[in-house]
Tab-separated table of C-alpha atoms in Angstrom:
chain	number	residue	atom	x	y	z
A	1	PHE	CA	-18.557	5.166	-13.539
A	2	ALA	CA	-16.172	6.321	-10.850
A	3	SER	CA	-15.577	10.037	-11.203
A	4	TYR	CA	-12.213	9.637	-12.895
A	5	TYR	CA	-13.356	7.514	-15.790
A	6	GLY	CA	-13.797	9.644	-18.862
A	7	ASP	CA	-13.236	10.164	-22.552
A	8	HIS	CA	-9.615	9.883	-23.737
A	9	MET	CA	-8.489	7.575	-20.950
A	10	VAL	CA	-5.997	4.720	-21.235
A	11	LEU	CA	-6.789	1.344	-19.697
A	12	GLN	CA	-4.167	-1.290	-18.954
A	13	LYS	CA	-3.468	-3.647	-21.846
A	14	LYS	CA	-2.780	-7.374	-21.705
A	15	PRO	CA	-1.584	-9.589	-20.161
A	16	SER	CA	-3.601	-7.888	-17.420
A	17	GLY	CA	-7.295	-7.140	-17.597
A	18	ALA	CA	-8.435	-3.574	-16.977
A	19	VAL	CA	-10.781	-3.116	-14.023
A	20	VAL	CA	-13.837	-0.918	-14.538
A	21	TRP	CA	-16.026	0.161	-11.643
A	22	GLY	CA	-18.716	2.650	-10.781
A	23	HIS	CA	-21.847	3.459	-8.806
A	24	GLY	CA	-25.428	2.286	-9.256
A	25	GLU	CA	-28.683	1.399	-7.574
A	26	LEU	CA	-28.244	-1.242	-4.902
A	27	GLY	CA	-28.942	-4.706	-6.319
A	28	ALA	CA	-29.160	-3.544	-9.927
A	29	VAL	CA	-27.303	-5.337	-12.724
A	30	VAL	CA	-24.963	-3.172	-14.809
A	31	THR	CA	-23.978	-4.210	-18.339
A	32	VAL	CA	-20.580	-3.016	-19.539
A	33	THR	CA	-19.915	-3.068	-23.271
A	34	LEU	CA	-16.658	-2.412	-25.102
A	35	SER	CA	-17.137	-1.581	-28.762
A	36	GLY	CA	-14.806	-0.758	-31.610
A	37	ALA	CA	-15.074	0.881	-35.002
A	38	GLY	CA	-18.600	1.113	-36.370
A	39	GLY	CA	-20.069	0.075	-33.022
A	40	LEU	CA	-18.825	-3.509	-33.308
A	41	ILE	CA	-19.134	-5.091	-29.859
A	42	ILE	CA	-15.814	-6.485	-28.671
A	43	MET	CA	-16.962	-7.773	-25.289
A	44	GLU	CA	-19.832	-7.537	-22.849
A	45	LYS	CA	-19.667	-7.931	-19.062
A	46	THR	CA	-22.273	-7.792	-16.318
A	47	ALA	CA	-21.822	-6.776	-12.698
A	48	GLN	CA	-24.159	-6.367	-9.733
A	49	VAL	CA	-24.258	-3.238	-7.629
A	50	LYS	CA	-23.339	-4.205	-4.062
A	51	GLY	CA	-23.619	-2.485	-0.717
A	52	PRO	CA	-23.009	-0.666	1.416
A	53	SER	CA	-21.101	1.575	-1.008
A	54	GLY	CA	-23.453	0.973	-3.944
A	55	THR	CA	-20.619	0.095	-6.325
A	56	TRP	CA	-20.108	-2.430	-9.082
A	57	THR	CA	-16.828	-3.799	-10.465
A	58	THR	CA	-15.909	-5.853	-13.510
A	59	VAL	CA	-12.677	-7.021	-15.105
A	60	LEU	CA	-12.389	-6.646	-18.869
A	61	ASP	CA	-10.768	-9.381	-20.903
A	62	PRO	CA	-7.093	-8.625	-21.606
A	63	MET	CA	-6.785	-6.416	-24.670
A	64	ASP	CA	-4.007	-5.734	-27.151
A	65	ARG	CA	-2.659	-2.221	-27.222
A	66	GLY	CA	-4.496	0.262	-29.366
A	67	GLY	CA	-7.885	1.871	-29.922
A	68	PRO	CA	-10.023	3.872	-30.114
A	69	TYR	CA	-12.856	2.086	-28.344
A	70	ALA	CA	-16.094	3.124	-26.706
A	71	LEU	CA	-17.031	1.885	-23.238
A	72	THR	CA	-20.672	1.855	-22.153
A	73	ALA	CA	-22.160	1.089	-18.738
A	74	GLU	CA	-25.903	0.448	-18.764
A	75	GLN	CA	-28.349	0.034	-15.870
A	76	GLY	CA	-31.965	-0.353	-16.904
A	77	TRP	CA	-32.836	2.638	-19.077
A	78	GLU	CA	-29.779	4.607	-18.018
A	79	ASN	CA	-26.439	4.433	-19.776
A	80	VAL	CA	-23.142	6.296	-19.904
A	81	THR	CA	-20.719	6.012	-22.827
A	82	LEU	CA	-17.062	7.004	-22.808
A	83	GLN	CA	-15.319	7.633	-26.123
A	84	ASP	CA	-11.761	7.546	-27.469
A	85	ILE	CA	-10.552	4.832	-25.071
A	86	TYR	CA	-7.148	3.241	-25.684
A	87	PHE	CA	-5.388	0.257	-24.186
A	88	GLY	CA	-1.759	0.652	-23.208
A	89	ASP	CA	0.310	0.920	-20.044
A	90	VAL	CA	-0.948	2.902	-17.047
A	91	TRP	CA	1.539	4.531	-14.677
A	92	LEU	CA	0.848	6.234	-11.360
A	93	CYS	CA	3.103	9.188	-10.455
A	94	SER	CA	3.149	10.312	-6.837
A	95	GLY	CA	5.204	12.227	-4.295
A	96	GLN	CA	5.810	15.785	-3.188
A	97	SER	CA	6.708	19.080	-4.884
A	98	ASN	CA	9.441	17.814	-7.210
A	99	MET	CA	6.855	15.455	-8.667
A	100	ALA	CA	4.243	18.237	-8.678
A	101	MET	CA	6.436	20.676	-10.671
A	102	THR	CA	4.750	21.265	-14.010
A	103	VAL	CA	6.309	21.295	-17.465
A	104	LEU	CA	6.015	25.090	-17.311
A	105	GLN	CA	8.665	25.119	-14.569
A	106	VAL	CA	11.387	22.922	-16.055
A	107	ALA	CA	14.416	23.723	-18.190
A	108	ASN	CA	13.497	24.407	-21.843
A	109	ALA	CA	9.860	24.724	-20.798
A	110	SER	CA	8.661	26.558	-23.912
A	111	GLN	CA	10.177	23.923	-26.184
A	112	GLU	CA	8.739	21.067	-24.103
A	113	LEU	CA	5.272	22.627	-24.168
A	114	ALA	CA	5.471	23.295	-27.891
A	115	VAL	CA	5.951	19.599	-28.727
A	116	ALA	CA	3.251	18.301	-26.355
A	117	SER	CA	0.662	17.938	-29.097
A	118	ARG	CA	2.887	15.456	-30.941
A	119	TYR	CA	1.964	12.815	-28.359
A	120	PRO	CA	-1.810	12.317	-28.609
A	121	TYR	CA	-1.528	8.706	-27.401
A	122	VAL	CA	-0.001	9.697	-24.087
A	123	ARG	CA	-3.027	10.560	-21.953
A	124	VAL	CA	-2.859	12.506	-18.683
A	125	PHE	CA	-4.990	12.665	-15.536
A	126	ALA	CA	-4.353	14.543	-12.267
A	127	ALA	CA	-6.063	14.055	-8.923
A	128	ALA	CA	-6.530	17.251	-6.935
A	129	PRO	CA	-4.693	17.563	-3.612
A	130	ALA	CA	-7.010	16.242	-0.913
A	131	ARG	CA	-6.776	14.721	2.537
A	132	SER	CA	-9.097	12.609	4.632
A	133	ASP	CA	-9.119	11.036	8.075
A	134	VAL	CA	-10.799	7.918	6.655
A	135	GLU	CA	-10.143	5.827	3.553
A	136	LEU	CA	-12.227	7.119	0.642
A	137	GLU	CA	-13.682	5.005	-2.164
A	138	ASP	CA	-13.655	7.818	-4.724
A	139	LEU	CA	-11.611	10.938	-5.337
A	140	GLU	CA	-13.105	14.089	-3.868
A	141	ARG	CA	-11.874	16.338	-6.673
A	142	ILE	CA	-9.978	16.154	-9.944
A	143	ASP	CA	-7.575	18.793	-11.217
A	144	LEU	CA	-7.314	17.365	-14.742
A	145	PRO	CA	-9.761	14.806	-16.162
A	146	TRP	CA	-8.391	12.324	-18.683
A	147	SER	CA	-7.006	14.505	-21.476
A	148	ILE	CA	-4.955	14.551	-24.620
A	149	PRO	CA	-1.802	16.554	-23.796
A	150	THR	CA	-1.640	20.236	-24.669
A	151	ALA	CA	0.624	23.098	-23.677
A	152	GLU	CA	-2.176	24.366	-21.446
A	153	ASN	CA	-2.790	21.221	-19.428
A	154	LEU	CA	0.898	20.326	-19.084
A	155	GLY	CA	1.827	23.778	-17.853
A	156	HIS	CA	-1.109	24.926	-15.799
A	157	GLY	CA	0.806	27.180	-13.412
A	158	ASN	CA	3.376	26.201	-10.791
A	159	PHE	CA	3.094	22.985	-8.770
A	160	THR	CA	-0.411	22.264	-10.082
A	161	TYR	CA	-0.702	20.074	-13.178
A	162	PHE	CA	0.692	18.356	-15.029
A	163	SER	CA	3.787	16.740	-13.459
A	164	ALA	CA	6.889	17.312	-15.585
A	165	VAL	CA	8.669	14.165	-14.364
A	166	CYS	CA	5.563	12.092	-15.004
A	167	TRP	CA	5.011	13.587	-18.460
A	168	LEU	CA	8.642	13.293	-19.565
A	169	LEU	CA	8.782	9.667	-18.405
A	170	GLY	CA	5.494	8.809	-20.087
A	171	ARG	CA	6.482	10.494	-23.329
A	172	SER	CA	9.779	8.614	-23.328
A	173	LEU	CA	8.027	5.320	-22.621
A	174	TYR	CA	5.739	5.961	-25.584
A	175	GLU	CA	8.731	6.662	-27.830
A	176	ALA	CA	10.489	3.510	-26.630
A	177	LEU	CA	7.510	1.148	-26.694
A	178	GLY	CA	5.156	2.576	-29.302
A	179	SER	CA	2.257	1.775	-26.974
A	180	PRO	CA	-0.353	4.198	-25.594
A	181	ILE	CA	0.568	5.433	-22.123
A	182	GLY	CA	-1.824	6.565	-19.409
A	183	LEU	CA	-0.373	8.828	-16.701
A	184	VAL	CA	-2.112	9.374	-13.374
A	185	GLU	CA	-0.692	12.101	-11.118
A	186	ALA	CA	-1.379	12.163	-7.368
A	187	ALA	CA	1.154	14.505	-5.737
A	188	TRP	CA	1.239	17.194	-3.034
A	189	GLY	CA	4.173	19.465	-2.186
A	190	GLY	CA	5.827	19.432	1.218
A	191	THR	CA	4.364	16.099	2.299
A	192	PRO	CA	6.224	13.368	4.217
A	193	ILE	CA	5.996	9.674	3.448
A	194	GLU	CA	3.859	9.159	6.549
A	195	ALA	CA	0.981	11.015	4.876
A	196	TRP	CA	1.108	8.631	1.887
A	197	SER	CA	1.291	5.520	4.085
A	198	SER	CA	-1.631	3.444	5.318
A	199	ARG	CA	-2.141	2.876	9.015
A	200	ARG	CA	-0.968	-0.719	8.678
A	201	ALA	CA	2.262	0.421	6.991
A	202	LEU	CA	2.951	2.947	9.744
A	203	GLN	CA	2.213	0.325	12.368
A	204	ALA	CA	4.755	-2.001	10.757
A	205	CYS	CA	7.416	0.683	11.276
A	206	GLY	CA	6.387	1.594	14.799
A	207	LEU	CA	4.980	4.995	13.821
A	208	LEU	CA	1.310	4.433	14.491
A	209	GLU	CA	1.355	6.873	17.413
A	210	ASP	CA	1.671	9.659	14.820
A	211	THR	CA	-1.914	9.045	13.784
A	212	GLY	CA	-3.367	11.200	16.581
A	213	ARG	CA	-5.991	13.734	15.557
A	214	GLU	CA	-4.639	16.798	13.873
A	215	GLY	CA	-5.098	20.253	15.290
A	216	PRO	CA	-3.224	23.534	15.506
A	217	GLN	CA	-2.601	23.143	19.242
A	218	SER	CA	-0.982	19.718	19.023
A	219	SER	CA	0.725	20.271	15.698
A	220	LEU	CA	4.472	20.355	15.314
A	221	TRP	CA	4.069	22.877	12.508
A	222	HIS	CA	1.032	24.720	13.912
A	223	GLY	CA	-1.139	24.148	10.874
A	224	ALA	CA	1.269	26.081	8.652
A	225	CYS	CA	-0.052	24.452	5.484
A	226	PHE	CA	-3.793	24.718	6.058
A	227	ASN	CA	-4.320	27.836	3.965
A	228	LEU	CA	-1.389	27.756	1.593
A	229	LYS	CA	-1.033	26.370	-1.886
A	230	PRO	CA	0.445	22.850	-1.688
A	231	ALA	CA	3.902	23.747	-2.995
A	232	LEU	CA	4.278	26.571	-0.503
A	233	CYS	CA	3.924	24.201	2.422
A	234	PHE	CA	7.561	23.267	2.084
A	235	ALA	CA	8.995	26.527	3.420
A	236	PRO	CA	7.377	26.431	6.868
A	237	LEU	CA	7.937	22.711	7.016
A	238	LEU	CA	11.660	23.225	6.500
A	239	SER	CA	12.123	26.167	8.795
A	240	LEU	CA	10.277	24.647	11.717
A	241	ALA	CA	11.300	21.051	11.259
A	242	LEU	CA	14.995	21.885	11.102
A	243	SER	CA	15.033	22.437	14.831
A	244	SER	CA	12.825	19.470	15.633
A	245	SER	CA	13.862	16.088	16.894
A	246	THR	CA	13.128	12.925	14.975
A	247	SER	CA	11.033	11.413	17.731
A	248	PRO	CA	8.422	8.929	16.451
A	249	HIS	CA	5.857	10.682	18.653
A	250	GLN	CA	5.564	14.001	16.821
A	251	HIS	CA	2.091	15.214	15.883
A	252	LEU	CA	1.607	16.539	12.380
A	253	SER	CA	-1.122	18.625	10.784
A	254	GLY	CA	-2.812	19.320	7.474
A	255	PRO	CA	-1.438	17.336	4.530
A	256	GLN	CA	1.460	16.104	6.687
A	257	THR	CA	-0.865	14.166	8.994
A	258	PRO	CA	-0.145	10.431	8.759
A	259	SER	CA	-2.284	8.488	6.275
A	260	VAL	CA	-4.431	11.440	5.119
A	261	LEU	CA	-3.095	11.384	1.539
A	262	TRP	CA	-3.197	7.609	1.372
A	263	ASN	CA	-6.841	7.865	2.434
A	264	ALA	CA	-7.876	10.579	-0.033
A	265	MET	CA	-5.536	10.266	-3.034
A	266	ILE	CA	-4.282	6.649	-3.229
A	267	HIS	CA	-6.997	4.460	-1.687
A	268	PRO	CA	-9.598	5.682	-4.259
A	269	LEU	CA	-7.314	4.472	-7.075
A	270	LEU	CA	-6.773	0.921	-5.828
A	271	ASN	CA	-9.182	-0.641	-8.347
A	272	MET	CA	-7.032	0.594	-11.224
A	273	THR	CA	-4.896	-1.907	-13.082
A	274	LEU	CA	-1.395	-0.393	-13.169
A	275	ARG	CA	1.812	-1.224	-14.995
A	276	GLY	CA	4.130	0.798	-12.747
A	277	VAL	CA	4.632	3.575	-10.210
A	278	ALA	CA	7.000	6.560	-10.324
A	279	TRP	CA	7.747	8.218	-6.957
A	280	TYR	CA	9.587	11.468	-6.186
A	281	GLN	CA	9.485	12.204	-2.474
A	282	GLY	CA	11.803	12.416	0.507
A	283	GLU	CA	12.795	16.031	1.003
A	284	ALA	CA	10.247	16.398	3.804
A	285	ASN	CA	11.651	13.323	5.516
A	286	ALA	CA	15.147	14.762	5.547
A	287	PHE	CA	13.731	16.696	8.507
A	288	LEU	CA	11.205	14.237	9.892
A	289	HIS	CA	11.749	10.601	10.924
A	290	THR	CA	14.799	10.520	8.636
A	291	ASP	CA	16.253	7.353	10.088
A	292	GLN	CA	12.922	5.533	9.944
A	293	TYR	CA	12.814	5.984	6.144
A	294	ASN	CA	14.729	2.733	5.643
A	295	CYS	CA	11.563	1.120	7.021
A	296	THR	CA	8.798	3.471	5.900
A	297	PHE	CA	9.829	3.537	2.234
A	298	PRO	CA	10.238	-0.224	1.584
A	299	THR	CA	7.091	-0.779	3.640
A	300	LEU	CA	5.099	1.768	1.610
A	301	ILE	CA	6.192	0.011	-1.598
A	302	ALA	CA	5.178	-3.416	-0.300
A	303	ASP	CA	1.904	-2.073	1.090
A	304	TRP	CA	0.920	-0.265	-2.111
A	305	ARG	CA	1.710	-3.408	-4.073
A	306	ARG	CA	-0.539	-5.597	-1.954
A	307	ALA	CA	-3.298	-2.982	-1.981
A	308	PHE	CA	-3.293	-2.442	-5.766
A	309	HIS	CA	-3.077	-6.186	-6.403
A	310	THR	CA	-6.052	-6.846	-4.150
A	311	GLY	CA	-8.046	-3.821	-5.296
A	312	SER	CA	-7.693	-4.779	-8.956
A	313	ALA	CA	-8.838	-8.369	-8.378
A	314	GLY	CA	-5.281	-9.579	-8.946
A	315	GLN	CA	-4.829	-7.758	-12.280
A	316	THR	CA	-2.076	-5.406	-11.053
A	317	GLU	CA	0.887	-7.705	-10.552
A	318	LEU	CA	1.922	-8.445	-6.987
A	319	LEU	CA	5.424	-7.085	-7.576
A	320	LEU	CA	4.164	-3.871	-9.162
A	321	PRO	CA	7.310	-2.160	-10.562
A	322	PHE	CA	8.227	0.887	-8.517
A	323	GLY	CA	10.656	3.539	-9.749
A	324	PHE	CA	11.820	6.490	-7.699
A	325	VAL	CA	14.104	9.511	-7.768
A	326	GLN	CA	16.904	9.719	-5.232
A	327	LEU	CA	17.157	13.144	-3.608
A	328	SER	CA	19.002	15.866	-5.473
A	329	SER	CA	20.770	18.728	-3.671
A	330	TYR	CA	19.561	21.505	-1.408
A	331	ARG	CA	22.059	23.790	0.401
A	332	ARG	CA	25.537	24.018	-1.081
A	333	ARG	CA	27.585	24.614	2.065
A	334	SER	CA	25.461	22.798	4.610
A	335	VAL	CA	27.235	20.439	7.007
A	336	ASP	CA	23.950	18.685	7.769
A	337	ASP	CA	24.005	15.089	6.546
A	338	SER	CA	20.229	14.498	6.646
A	339	PHE	CA	19.956	14.538	2.837
A	340	ALA	CA	22.819	12.047	2.616
A	341	ARG	CA	21.185	9.762	5.175
A	342	LEU	CA	17.849	10.006	3.408
A	343	ARG	CA	19.425	9.075	0.058
A	344	TRP	CA	20.965	6.030	1.727
A	345	HIS	CA	17.681	5.067	3.366
A	346	GLN	CA	15.913	5.360	-0.008
A	347	THR	CA	17.802	2.193	-0.941
A	348	ALA	CA	16.986	0.458	2.379
A	349	ASP	CA	20.643	1.070	3.333
A	350	LEU	CA	21.917	-1.164	0.532
A	351	GLY	CA	23.074	1.530	-1.886
A	352	VAL	CA	21.579	0.237	-5.124
A	353	VAL	CA	18.238	-1.145	-6.274
A	354	PRO	CA	16.717	-3.532	-7.027
A	355	ASN	CA	17.873	-5.375	-3.927
A	356	ALA	CA	16.595	-8.048	-1.545
A	357	ARG	CA	14.511	-5.594	0.490
A	358	MET	CA	13.270	-3.693	-2.569
A	359	PRO	CA	12.718	-6.124	-5.456
A	360	SER	CA	11.413	-4.895	-8.815
A	361	THR	CA	12.439	-1.311	-8.099
A	362	PHE	CA	14.624	1.149	-10.003
A	363	MET	CA	16.188	4.485	-9.079
A	364	ALA	CA	17.203	7.684	-10.827
A	365	VAL	CA	20.259	9.180	-9.096
A	366	ALA	CA	19.861	12.980	-9.107
A	367	MET	CA	22.514	14.326	-6.737
A	368	ASP	CA	24.454	15.781	-9.709
A	369	LEU	CA	21.473	17.784	-10.995
A	370	GLY	CA	21.556	20.532	-8.351
A	371	ASP	CA	20.208	23.909	-9.414
A	372	GLU	CA	21.358	26.655	-7.067
A	373	HIS	CA	19.648	29.363	-9.108
A	374	SER	CA	16.276	27.703	-9.533
A	375	PRO	CA	13.575	30.378	-9.147
A	376	TYR	CA	11.613	27.824	-7.131
A	377	GLY	CA	14.451	27.334	-4.645
A	378	SER	CA	17.444	25.046	-4.940
A	379	ILE	CA	15.396	22.183	-3.517
A	380	HIS	CA	13.459	22.261	-6.826
A	381	PRO	CA	16.021	21.720	-9.626
A	382	ARG	CA	14.703	22.412	-13.119
A	383	ASP	CA	16.527	19.623	-14.968
A	384	LYS	CA	13.725	17.092	-15.005
A	385	GLN	CA	14.724	15.737	-18.419
A	386	ASN	CA	17.743	13.894	-16.998
A	387	VAL	CA	15.617	12.642	-14.109
A	388	ALA	CA	13.060	11.225	-16.537
A	389	HIS	CA	15.762	9.730	-18.763
A	390	ARG	CA	17.306	7.868	-15.829
A	391	LEU	CA	13.881	6.642	-14.756
A	392	LEU	CA	13.247	5.504	-18.315
A	393	LEU	CA	16.414	3.406	-18.339
A	394	GLY	CA	15.353	1.713	-15.109
A	395	ALA	CA	11.838	1.129	-16.410
A	396	ARG	CA	13.071	-0.401	-19.659
A	397	ALA	CA	15.416	-2.744	-17.790
A	398	VAL	CA	13.328	-3.681	-14.743
A	399	VAL	CA	9.770	-3.410	-16.094
A	400	TYR	CA	10.139	-4.217	-19.759
A	401	GLY	CA	13.035	-6.694	-19.600
A	402	ASP	CA	15.705	-4.996	-21.699
A	403	LYS	CA	18.560	-7.161	-20.436
A	404	ASP	CA	21.314	-5.404	-22.387
A	405	LEU	CA	20.550	-1.929	-21.111
A	406	VAL	CA	22.827	-0.279	-18.550
A	407	PHE	CA	20.476	1.475	-16.141
A	408	GLN	CA	22.614	1.973	-13.025
A	409	GLY	CA	25.831	3.812	-12.321
A	410	PRO	CA	28.978	2.047	-11.065
A	411	TYR	CA	28.961	0.705	-7.528
A	412	PRO	CA	31.892	-0.534	-5.385
A	413	THR	CA	32.294	-4.284	-5.091
A	414	ARG	CA	35.359	-4.447	-2.823
A	415	ALA	CA	37.957	-2.328	-1.057
A	416	ILE	CA	41.530	-3.475	-0.355
A	417	LEU	CA	43.695	-1.683	2.179
A	418	GLU	CA	47.442	-1.312	1.515
A	419	VAL	CA	48.551	-0.501	5.045
A	420	THR	CA	52.250	0.029	4.353
A	421	ARG	CA	51.598	2.459	1.509
A	422	GLY	CA	48.649	4.175	3.201
A	423	LEU	CA	46.325	3.491	0.273
A	424	LEU	CA	42.830	2.124	-0.205
A	425	ASN	CA	41.932	0.554	-3.556
A	426	VAL	CA	38.205	0.575	-4.309
A	427	THR	CA	37.006	-1.656	-7.140
A	428	TYR	CA	33.785	-0.808	-8.969
A	429	SER	CA	31.246	-2.880	-10.873
A	430	GLN	CA	31.614	-0.952	-14.131
A	431	GLU	CA	34.112	1.009	-16.163
A	432	LEU	CA	34.743	4.417	-14.621
A	433	ILE	CA	34.820	7.892	-16.124
A	434	CYS	CA	36.309	10.427	-13.719
A	435	ARG	CA	34.930	13.942	-14.286
A	436	GLN	CA	36.277	15.581	-11.113
A	437	ARG	CA	39.559	14.108	-9.960
A	438	ASP	CA	40.098	16.680	-7.194
A	439	ALA	CA	36.581	16.464	-5.705
A	440	GLN	CA	36.520	15.799	-1.983
A	441	ALA	CA	33.985	13.013	-2.278
A	442	PHE	CA	35.561	10.061	-0.471
A	443	GLU	CA	35.890	9.879	3.306
A	444	VAL	CA	37.159	7.149	5.603
A	445	CYS	CA	36.102	6.326	9.124
A	446	CYS	CA	39.406	6.752	10.899
A	447	SER	CA	38.750	5.695	14.459
A	448	SER	CA	39.481	3.099	17.027
A	449	GLN	CA	35.718	2.655	17.381
A	450	ALA	CA	32.954	2.693	14.790
A	451	SER	CA	30.663	4.974	16.751
A	452	PRO	CA	31.035	7.855	16.882
A	453	CYS	CA	33.114	7.797	13.753
A	454	GLN	CA	35.807	10.315	12.875
A	455	TRP	CA	35.415	10.909	9.139
A	456	LEU	CA	38.478	12.192	7.272
A	457	LEU	CA	38.858	13.109	3.609
A	458	ALA	CA	40.553	10.475	1.459
A	459	PRO	CA	41.914	12.176	-1.704
A	460	VAL	CA	41.856	10.330	-5.022
A	461	VAL	CA	45.430	9.610	-6.151
A	462	ALA	CA	44.691	7.345	-9.132
A	463	VAL	CA	41.761	6.186	-11.252
A	464	GLY	CA	41.985	2.992	-13.275
A	465	PRO	CA	39.428	1.441	-15.627
A	466	ARG	CA	37.441	0.111	-12.650
A	467	THR	CA	39.486	1.110	-9.620
A	468	VAL	CA	39.884	4.251	-7.536
A	469	THR	CA	42.941	4.569	-5.291
A	470	LEU	CA	42.568	6.745	-2.210
A	471	ALA	CA	45.279	8.218	0.009
A	472	LEU	CA	44.892	7.665	3.750
A	473	GLY	CA	47.645	10.010	4.902
A	474	GLY	CA	45.583	11.550	7.663
A	475	CYS	CA	44.498	8.216	9.120
A	476	ARG	CA	46.962	6.642	11.521
A	477	THR	CA	44.589	4.205	13.189
A	478	LEU	CA	42.111	1.660	11.918
A	479	VAL	CA	40.010	2.344	8.820
A	480	LEU	CA	36.562	1.154	9.841
A	481	GLY	CA	34.402	2.589	7.069
A	482	LEU	CA	34.237	4.324	3.712
A	483	ARG	CA	31.669	6.703	2.278
A	484	TYR	CA	31.198	8.560	-0.997
A	485	ALA	CA	29.272	11.741	-1.844
A	486	TRP	CA	27.984	11.979	1.716
A	487	ALA	CA	26.847	15.585	1.659
A	488	GLU	CA	23.767	17.689	1.098
A	489	TRP	CA	25.340	19.161	-2.070
A	490	PRO	CA	27.928	16.549	-3.125
A	491	CYS	CA	28.502	17.459	-6.797
A	492	GLU	CA	28.547	20.280	-9.277
A	493	TYR	CA	26.026	20.145	-12.120
A	494	GLN	CA	26.589	16.902	-14.042
A	495	ALA	CA	30.081	16.776	-12.545
A	496	CYS	CA	30.185	14.205	-9.787
A	497	PRO	CA	33.591	12.520	-9.581
A	498	LEU	CA	32.548	9.146	-11.002
A	499	TYR	CA	30.285	8.093	-13.868
A	500	ASN	CA	30.075	5.151	-16.218
A	501	PRO	CA	30.581	5.548	-19.995
A	502	GLN	CA	26.793	5.842	-20.396
A	503	GLY	CA	26.824	9.028	-18.304
A	504	LEU	CA	25.159	7.602	-15.197
A	505	PRO	CA	26.649	8.797	-11.894
A	506	ALA	CA	27.970	6.457	-9.252
A	507	PRO	CA	25.415	6.575	-6.403
A	508	PRO	CA	26.423	7.609	-2.881
A	509	PHE	CA	27.294	4.855	-0.430
A	510	LEU	CA	28.229	4.265	3.168
């Protein structure tokens, strides 16, 4: 089998068929047998080992959820048997350090770790951080083989394994669905989206020139991450990238090099049949190619979808559901708007998802979960439970078809200007709960020309069931634009100005 098959794993249940693959002698025929209780054979498949990689692949018949099963691959007199196999839903979790944060690092960590053993049908697997200049067929290393969750393997140090966001989402999915859940983590701190993108995806966004050979002499960051633990890469990346331009011709090094994480950590997984992806990344791109993210992110999603669909012989659906976390907060008093721009670009500049450019996606807004006193730095907030809950709502609605579930916060549908009264009435899509009436969250573009725009505060003077009324006293010319929560640290903890009755914050918009 491929190196990441093992006892205790979860394979994708029906309507898809799980793909099984491995290595063998060139030309040999491999027999794959799935058996149940008492050795009863459920199905048998054969596959031929093909070159030049010496691999075989077979697609199992779609299976109902449940288990345990045994899976045997046999070639001549040799055979390998994997035990305690379940069928359920398999999710891939990827991104940078906020995805890599372990359960040990989150709020209420001891309590979360103490209850881990109550979820034996949520199985966890973590690929080790690795990079490659060429696309690999198999993972180089594994941090955590397929395992039943324990306090030890969910809290194995800081930024190692297992991902808190991934675990909390998977646990919640299990509680909601009652189906086994398989969680696959492939994350590396301090890494930009370019590293997770294939060459073809970068080419589609005009960034292929970034794929020059790495090296300390040509590197923007001088190889700062070569010898550091993955999570620690973020500090030099921030300090040096802050003064950099966002030219598409920068040369990156180490795990930031374009495509190296796609090559080593995603490409080896493409044969897997997946049910969904959870993504938490973007902080690095608040300082690198920020305004290309409205291309690189939708393109990465589309590219991963095509690649997993093809790699799994069509078993992973072509519109593989893709959930992500919008950036939280970083520096409280910063006037830099790169985080705000990145949040906007995470939605392909449309504000909410799913949308026409990002179908079958869902988003957890996190800008109200800032954690100024996090021991891991304010860029790593510890409240991952709310993040996972908001992802869960999106997954239940978008992936599992719960049509009655509210999974997004309120979003503006129209704005009407009352010129004589100097007011702007903004109508929202949902009922509003105002938690911070005096927050300076709304701004208007008060200019005779749209660019450059002069942004002025627009205080809230009234809040109706679905309407916010803003005062435009400082604006004596045309109002050409409106924005909300456009700041690096736009809200206090769980106290943005606007929420819906379900407690979901209104997302930022421009």
